[in-house]
Each structure stands twice: as C-alpha cells, then as structure tokens.
Short mmCIF file of N, CA and C in Angstrom, two decimals:
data_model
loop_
_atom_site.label_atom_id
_atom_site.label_comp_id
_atom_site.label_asym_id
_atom_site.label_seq_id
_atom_site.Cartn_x
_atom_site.Cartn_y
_atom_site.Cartn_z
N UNK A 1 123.21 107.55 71.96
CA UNK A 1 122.08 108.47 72.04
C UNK A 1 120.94 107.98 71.17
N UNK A 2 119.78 108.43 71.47
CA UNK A 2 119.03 107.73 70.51
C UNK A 2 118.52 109.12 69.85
N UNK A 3 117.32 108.66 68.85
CA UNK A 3 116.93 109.10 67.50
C UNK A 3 116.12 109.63 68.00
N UNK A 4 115.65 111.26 67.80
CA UNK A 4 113.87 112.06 67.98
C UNK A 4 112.95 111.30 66.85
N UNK A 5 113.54 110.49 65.92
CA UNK A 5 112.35 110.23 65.38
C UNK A 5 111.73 109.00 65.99
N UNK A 6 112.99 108.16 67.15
CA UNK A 6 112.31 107.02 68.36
C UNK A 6 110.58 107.80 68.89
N UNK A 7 110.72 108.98 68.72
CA UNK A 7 109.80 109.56 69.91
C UNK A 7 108.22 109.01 69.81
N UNK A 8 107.30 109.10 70.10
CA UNK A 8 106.85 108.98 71.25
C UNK A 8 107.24 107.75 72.07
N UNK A 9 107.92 107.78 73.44
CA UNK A 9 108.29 106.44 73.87
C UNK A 9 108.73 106.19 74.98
N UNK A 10 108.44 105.75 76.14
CA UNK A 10 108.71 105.45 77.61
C UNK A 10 110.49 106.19 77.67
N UNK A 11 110.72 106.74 77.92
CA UNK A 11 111.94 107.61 78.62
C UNK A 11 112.45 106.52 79.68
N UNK A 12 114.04 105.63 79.64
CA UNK A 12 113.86 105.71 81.47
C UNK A 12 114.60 106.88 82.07
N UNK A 13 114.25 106.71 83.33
CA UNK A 13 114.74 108.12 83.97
C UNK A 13 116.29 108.77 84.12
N UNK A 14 116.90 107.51 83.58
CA UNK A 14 118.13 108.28 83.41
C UNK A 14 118.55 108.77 82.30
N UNK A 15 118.21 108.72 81.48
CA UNK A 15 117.83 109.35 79.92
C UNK A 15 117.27 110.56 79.90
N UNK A 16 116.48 111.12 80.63
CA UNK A 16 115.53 112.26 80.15
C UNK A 16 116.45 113.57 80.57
N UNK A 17 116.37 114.09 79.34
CA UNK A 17 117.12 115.19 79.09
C UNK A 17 118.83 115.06 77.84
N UNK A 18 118.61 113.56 77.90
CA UNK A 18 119.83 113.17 77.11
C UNK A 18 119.46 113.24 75.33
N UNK A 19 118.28 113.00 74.98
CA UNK A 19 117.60 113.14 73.89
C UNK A 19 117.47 114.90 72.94
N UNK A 20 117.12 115.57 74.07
CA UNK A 20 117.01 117.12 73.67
C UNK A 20 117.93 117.90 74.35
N UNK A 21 118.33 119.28 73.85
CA UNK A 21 119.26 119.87 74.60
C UNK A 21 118.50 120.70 75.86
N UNK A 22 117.32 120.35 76.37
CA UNK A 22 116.52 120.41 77.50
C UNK A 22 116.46 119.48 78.06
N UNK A 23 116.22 119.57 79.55
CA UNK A 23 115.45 118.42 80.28
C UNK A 23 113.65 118.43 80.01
N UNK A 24 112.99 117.46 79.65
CA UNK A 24 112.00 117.18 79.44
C UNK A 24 111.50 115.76 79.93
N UNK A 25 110.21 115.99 80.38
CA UNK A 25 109.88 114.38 81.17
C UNK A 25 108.41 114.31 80.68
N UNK A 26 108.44 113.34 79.97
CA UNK A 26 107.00 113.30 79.02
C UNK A 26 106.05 112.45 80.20
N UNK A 27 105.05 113.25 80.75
CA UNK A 27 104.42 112.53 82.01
C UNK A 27 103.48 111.32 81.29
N UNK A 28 103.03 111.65 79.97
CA UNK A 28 102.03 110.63 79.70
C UNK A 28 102.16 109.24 79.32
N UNK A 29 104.11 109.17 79.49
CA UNK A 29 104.66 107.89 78.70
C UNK A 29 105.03 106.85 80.10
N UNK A 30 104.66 107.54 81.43
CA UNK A 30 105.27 106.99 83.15
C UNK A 30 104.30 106.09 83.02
N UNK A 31 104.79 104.86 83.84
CA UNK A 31 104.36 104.39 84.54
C UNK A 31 103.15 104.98 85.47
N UNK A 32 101.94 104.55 86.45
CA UNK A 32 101.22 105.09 87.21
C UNK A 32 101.62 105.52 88.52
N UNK A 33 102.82 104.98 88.94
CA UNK A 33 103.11 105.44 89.99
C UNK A 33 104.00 106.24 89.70
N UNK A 34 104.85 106.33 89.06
CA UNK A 34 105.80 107.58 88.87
C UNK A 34 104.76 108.80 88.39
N UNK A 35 104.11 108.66 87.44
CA UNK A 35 103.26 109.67 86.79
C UNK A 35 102.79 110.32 88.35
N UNK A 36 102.06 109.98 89.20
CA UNK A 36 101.55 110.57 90.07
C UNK A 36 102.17 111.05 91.17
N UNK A 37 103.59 110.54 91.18
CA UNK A 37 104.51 111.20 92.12
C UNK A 37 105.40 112.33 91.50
N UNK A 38 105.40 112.19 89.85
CA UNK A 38 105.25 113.74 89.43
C UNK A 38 104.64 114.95 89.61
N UNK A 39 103.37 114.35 89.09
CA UNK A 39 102.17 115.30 89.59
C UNK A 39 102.21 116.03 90.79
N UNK A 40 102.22 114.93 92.05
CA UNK A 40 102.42 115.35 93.23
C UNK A 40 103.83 116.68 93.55
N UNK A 41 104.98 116.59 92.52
CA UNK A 41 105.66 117.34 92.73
C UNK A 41 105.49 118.55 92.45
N UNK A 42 104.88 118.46 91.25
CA UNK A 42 104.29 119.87 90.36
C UNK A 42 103.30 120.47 90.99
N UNK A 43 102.10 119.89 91.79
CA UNK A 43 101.18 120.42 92.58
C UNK A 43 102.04 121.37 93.20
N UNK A 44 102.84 120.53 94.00
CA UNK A 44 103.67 121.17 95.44
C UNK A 44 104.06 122.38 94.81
N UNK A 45 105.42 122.30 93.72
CA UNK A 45 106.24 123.50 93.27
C UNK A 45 105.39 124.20 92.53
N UNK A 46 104.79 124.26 91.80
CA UNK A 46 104.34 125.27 90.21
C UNK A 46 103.11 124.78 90.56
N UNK A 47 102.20 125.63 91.51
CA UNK A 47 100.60 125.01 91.32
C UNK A 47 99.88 125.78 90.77
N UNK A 48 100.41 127.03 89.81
CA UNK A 48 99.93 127.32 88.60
C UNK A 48 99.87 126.53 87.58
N UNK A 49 100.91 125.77 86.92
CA UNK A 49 101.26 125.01 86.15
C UNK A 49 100.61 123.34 86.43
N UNK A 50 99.91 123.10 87.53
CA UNK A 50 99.52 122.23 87.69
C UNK A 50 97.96 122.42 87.70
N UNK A 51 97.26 123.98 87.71
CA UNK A 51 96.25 124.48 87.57
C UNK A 51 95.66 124.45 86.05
N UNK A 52 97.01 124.76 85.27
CA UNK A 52 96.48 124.88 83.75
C UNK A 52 96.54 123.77 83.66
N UNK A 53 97.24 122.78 83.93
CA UNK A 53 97.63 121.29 83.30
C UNK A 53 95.67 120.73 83.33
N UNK A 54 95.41 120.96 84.46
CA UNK A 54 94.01 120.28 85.09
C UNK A 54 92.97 120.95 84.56
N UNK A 55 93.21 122.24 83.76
CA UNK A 55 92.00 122.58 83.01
C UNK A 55 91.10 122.27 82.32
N UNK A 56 89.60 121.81 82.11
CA UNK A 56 89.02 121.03 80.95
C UNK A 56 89.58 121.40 79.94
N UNK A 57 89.55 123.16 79.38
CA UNK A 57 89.72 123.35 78.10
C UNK A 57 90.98 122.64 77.76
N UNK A 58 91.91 122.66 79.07
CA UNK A 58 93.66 122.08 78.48
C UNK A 58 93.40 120.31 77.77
N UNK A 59 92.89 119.45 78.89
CA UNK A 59 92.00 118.14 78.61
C UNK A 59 91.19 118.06 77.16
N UNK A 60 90.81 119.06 77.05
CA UNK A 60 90.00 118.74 75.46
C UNK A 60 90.48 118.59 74.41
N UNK A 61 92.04 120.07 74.66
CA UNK A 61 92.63 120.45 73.67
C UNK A 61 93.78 119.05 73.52
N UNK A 62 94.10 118.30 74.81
CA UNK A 62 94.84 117.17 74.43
C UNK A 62 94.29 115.94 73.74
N UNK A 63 93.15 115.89 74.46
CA UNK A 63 92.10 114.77 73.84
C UNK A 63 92.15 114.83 72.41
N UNK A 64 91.80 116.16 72.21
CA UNK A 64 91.98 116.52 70.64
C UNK A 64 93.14 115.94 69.61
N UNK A 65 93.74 115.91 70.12
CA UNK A 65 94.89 116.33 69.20
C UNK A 65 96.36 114.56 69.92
N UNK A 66 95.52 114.18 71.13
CA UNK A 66 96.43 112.77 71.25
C UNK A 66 97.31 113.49 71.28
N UNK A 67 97.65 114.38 71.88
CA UNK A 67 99.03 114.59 72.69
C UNK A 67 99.64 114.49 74.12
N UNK A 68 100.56 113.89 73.76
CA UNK A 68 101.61 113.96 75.09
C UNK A 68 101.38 115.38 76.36
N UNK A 69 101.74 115.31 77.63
CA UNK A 69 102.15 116.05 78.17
C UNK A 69 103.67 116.10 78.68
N UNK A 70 104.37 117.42 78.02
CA UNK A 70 105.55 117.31 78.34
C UNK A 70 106.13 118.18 79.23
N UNK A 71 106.73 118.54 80.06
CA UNK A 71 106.93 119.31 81.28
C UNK A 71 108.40 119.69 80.77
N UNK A 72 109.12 120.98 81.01
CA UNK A 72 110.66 120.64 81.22
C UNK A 72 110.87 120.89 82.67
N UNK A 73 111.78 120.52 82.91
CA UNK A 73 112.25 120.04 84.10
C UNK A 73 113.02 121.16 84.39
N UNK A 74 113.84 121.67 83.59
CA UNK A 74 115.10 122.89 84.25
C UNK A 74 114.90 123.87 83.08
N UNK A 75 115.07 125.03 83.93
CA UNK A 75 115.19 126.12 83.29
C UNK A 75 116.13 126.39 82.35
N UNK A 76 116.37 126.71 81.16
CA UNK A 76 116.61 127.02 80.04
C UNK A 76 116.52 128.31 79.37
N UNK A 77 117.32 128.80 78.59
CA UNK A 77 117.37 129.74 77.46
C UNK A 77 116.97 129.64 76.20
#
C-alpha cells in the first residue's frame, strides 16, 4: 500500500480507492484522455456536480489555492 504522504500523484487506475478507505479519483492528476472521459461520465450521471465543478467562482477558488479536483467515486458513510 502506499503512503498519503506519496500524495499529490498520478493514481493508476487500479489503485484508486486502495490508498483511502473511499474510492476517490483525483481528475487533475489523469492523463488528457482519461480526464475527459471522466468528465464525460460525470456530465452524463451527476450534471449537477458537473455544473458546480464548471463554475468560475469554483475555477478561481481552485486557481487559488492549486488544488486538486477530487471526485469520490462510491457512496460512503
């Protein structure tokens, strides 16, 4: 298993979710074509969540602050 303090850092895809006791898929660490065939999924399913994602204010507040976008993947407690 690896270390959270590895983090920020390309995930491969069979890993994600093995790190935290969530599934999480850090979109900003993909590749360009995976990144956008994410996207494309999130549009489809949660196009609320793909509404806030695309917000300027959301964009500023990342710009700001050089953060990641992290999604979880499965529902959780």
């Amino acid at each position: 298993m690896g270390d959270i303090r590895d983090w920020p850092r390309p995930l491969p895809a069979g890993a994600i979710g093995r790190y935290r006791p969530t599934s999480w898929l850090n979109l900003s660490q993909l590749e360009p074509a995976e990144k956008a065939a994410h996207w494309q999924e999130i549009r489809e399913q949660q196009p609320a969540l793909a509404a806030l994602l695309a917000e300027p204010g959301f964009q500023a507040l990342r710009t700001q602050f050089n953060a990641d976008v992290m999604i979880e993947t499965e529902p959780h407690d």
